[in-house]
């Protein structure tokens, strides 16, 4: 059985990475390899007036049959009303404590019951993450295929209700979800987290974040709905104001964040078609950064500290950071606080990039959208002016943004920069002279593999790219129809 010492070797790293990806990629069930914290909990199945999606579809057909709506609009209505039902019954869709005869408080005993990693990774060399960038630097092609197969197995497991036996049966869809390009992107995330806490199984914390977000998902939705309703409440606006309402909630949640964020990870989410999507990596990055600065876990293997104990948390405590980000976003639109020096700088910057702005106008972007694009390419330096912004801290995000918003096309067509060498990407990464990016080599690798989905440097892994496009639409308010399409891959 792999133990805490295994994190320094190939087998332990592979096991840790498999669980990290499963916890990050919306597994179908709660009790598979990432389910350490789910052991004492079960979802309440029976909700008031519960109806199936099939019944909802029948209702849609009945009420909208005379309107000749498209199948795409039917799907949108189905998604909307299904989500509304879950939010409305959020208090009934709770997790209940159960007695579990198979419960174990030993993390390694739990994950060992799902997989014997030594069957797939037979050589157990030491791994030094200070010199590792790609998964191919550690594992052979066959080992990577085994890792990917195991991830897809755990992701495709699901429960199906058998009407004859009246029980849930564990099934496997046998349909691979992730590709090699997906895997490489997850490995990039994993490396960055391992560098924060090199001696720790990251998967333990990824499993915890997945547990917290699963328990609180519809309560997050409900919170957003309630805030949206109250800031438009006649009684609040008559006796007080929505600004004071938001300021009061911010103060309340700040105190709770300061009190609980060291112990409980704070969840990060973003909107996709009115649905909130938990972001495991972003949540972990914040939480592990905190604990890396305490250095309490640096020598845990010497002093008897057990960082992998089974713990129980009040999952509501994981919401304060997300609530504050949302509340501050709402309040920010109510205030006008302009830094004159930065405002002048932005105006000068916009003048310098006037040719780029004209280029974007030809691509049918309006003035507000061009301001958003200029700010994003400046690493959100000017966001305090009320400009919508997107987190592009990771290089792959910045690369995709440059592709979708025609930045590469501009430099090739207007500036005459052929982007065929590493140094030629200097103007891209330093679009604003205040930018801090330096990884020009990886931009070059991504760019020359735009049409090669089999490459580890292919930048458009399907699921991650879809989420990124959805975030552009929901966060920036720019329709994806305006963006540069991903190249079609020709098949023989």
CSV table of N, CA and C in Angstrom, one decimal, residues 29 44 82-83 134 137 170 225 227 292 305 339 348 360 370 400 468 473 489:
chain,number,residue,atom,x,y,z
A,29,UNK,N,-20.1,10.0,-9.5
A,29,UNK,CA,-20.5,9.5,-8.1
A,29,UNK,C,-19.7,10.2,-7.0
A,44,UNK,N,-29.8,13.1,0.1
A,44,UNK,CA,-31.2,12.8,0.3
A,44,UNK,C,-31.8,12.7,-1.1
A,82,UNK,N,-34.7,23.0,-14.8
A,82,UNK,CA,-34.1,21.9,-13.9
A,82,UNK,C,-33.3,22.5,-12.8
A,83,UNK,N,-32.5,23.5,-13.2
A,83,UNK,CA,-31.6,24.2,-12.2
A,83,UNK,C,-32.5,25.0,-11.2
A,134,UNK,N,6.7,18.6,-17.8
A,134,UNK,CA,5.7,17.8,-18.6
A,134,UNK,C,5.6,16.3,-18.0
A,137,UNK,N,8.2,13.6,-19.0
A,137,UNK,CA,9.5,13.6,-18.3
A,137,UNK,C,9.6,12.6,-17.2
A,170,UNK,N,-24.0,0.1,-9.5
A,170,UNK,CA,-22.8,0.9,-10.0
A,170,UNK,C,-22.5,0.4,-11.4
A,225,UNK,N,-29.2,34.1,-6.0
A,225,UNK,CA,-30.6,34.5,-6.3
A,225,UNK,C,-31.1,35.4,-5.3
A,227,UNK,N,-29.5,37.5,-3.3
A,227,UNK,CA,-28.9,38.8,-3.3
A,227,UNK,C,-29.4,39.6,-4.5
A,292,UNK,N,1.4,26.8,2.8
A,292,UNK,CA,2.8,26.8,2.5
A,292,UNK,C,3.6,27.8,3.3
A,305,UNK,N,3.0,14.7,13.0
A,305,UNK,CA,1.8,15.3,12.5
A,305,UNK,C,1.2,14.4,11.4
A,339,UNK,N,-8.6,56.3,-10.0
A,339,UNK,CA,-7.2,56.7,-9.8
A,339,UNK,C,-6.8,57.5,-11.1
A,348,UNK,N,-3.3,56.8,-22.4
A,348,UNK,CA,-2.1,56.8,-23.2
A,348,UNK,C,-1.9,55.4,-23.8
A,360,UNK,N,-9.6,45.5,-34.2
A,360,UNK,CA,-10.7,44.8,-33.5
A,360,UNK,C,-12.1,45.3,-33.9
A,370,UNK,N,-13.6,46.5,-26.6
A,370,UNK,CA,-12.2,46.8,-26.9
A,370,UNK,C,-11.5,47.2,-25.6
A,400,UNK,N,-4.9,31.4,-24.9
A,400,UNK,CA,-6.2,31.2,-25.5
A,400,UNK,C,-6.9,32.5,-25.8
A,468,UNK,N,-13.6,27.8,-20.7
A,468,UNK,CA,-13.0,29.1,-20.9
A,468,UNK,C,-13.8,30.0,-21.7
A,473,UNK,N,-18.0,34.5,-22.1
A,473,UNK,CA,-19.4,34.9,-22.3
A,473,UNK,C,-20.0,35.5,-21.0
A,489,UNK,N,-10.2,20.3,-37.2
A,489,UNK,CA,-9.2,19.2,-37.4
A,489,UNK,C,-9.6,18.3,-38.5
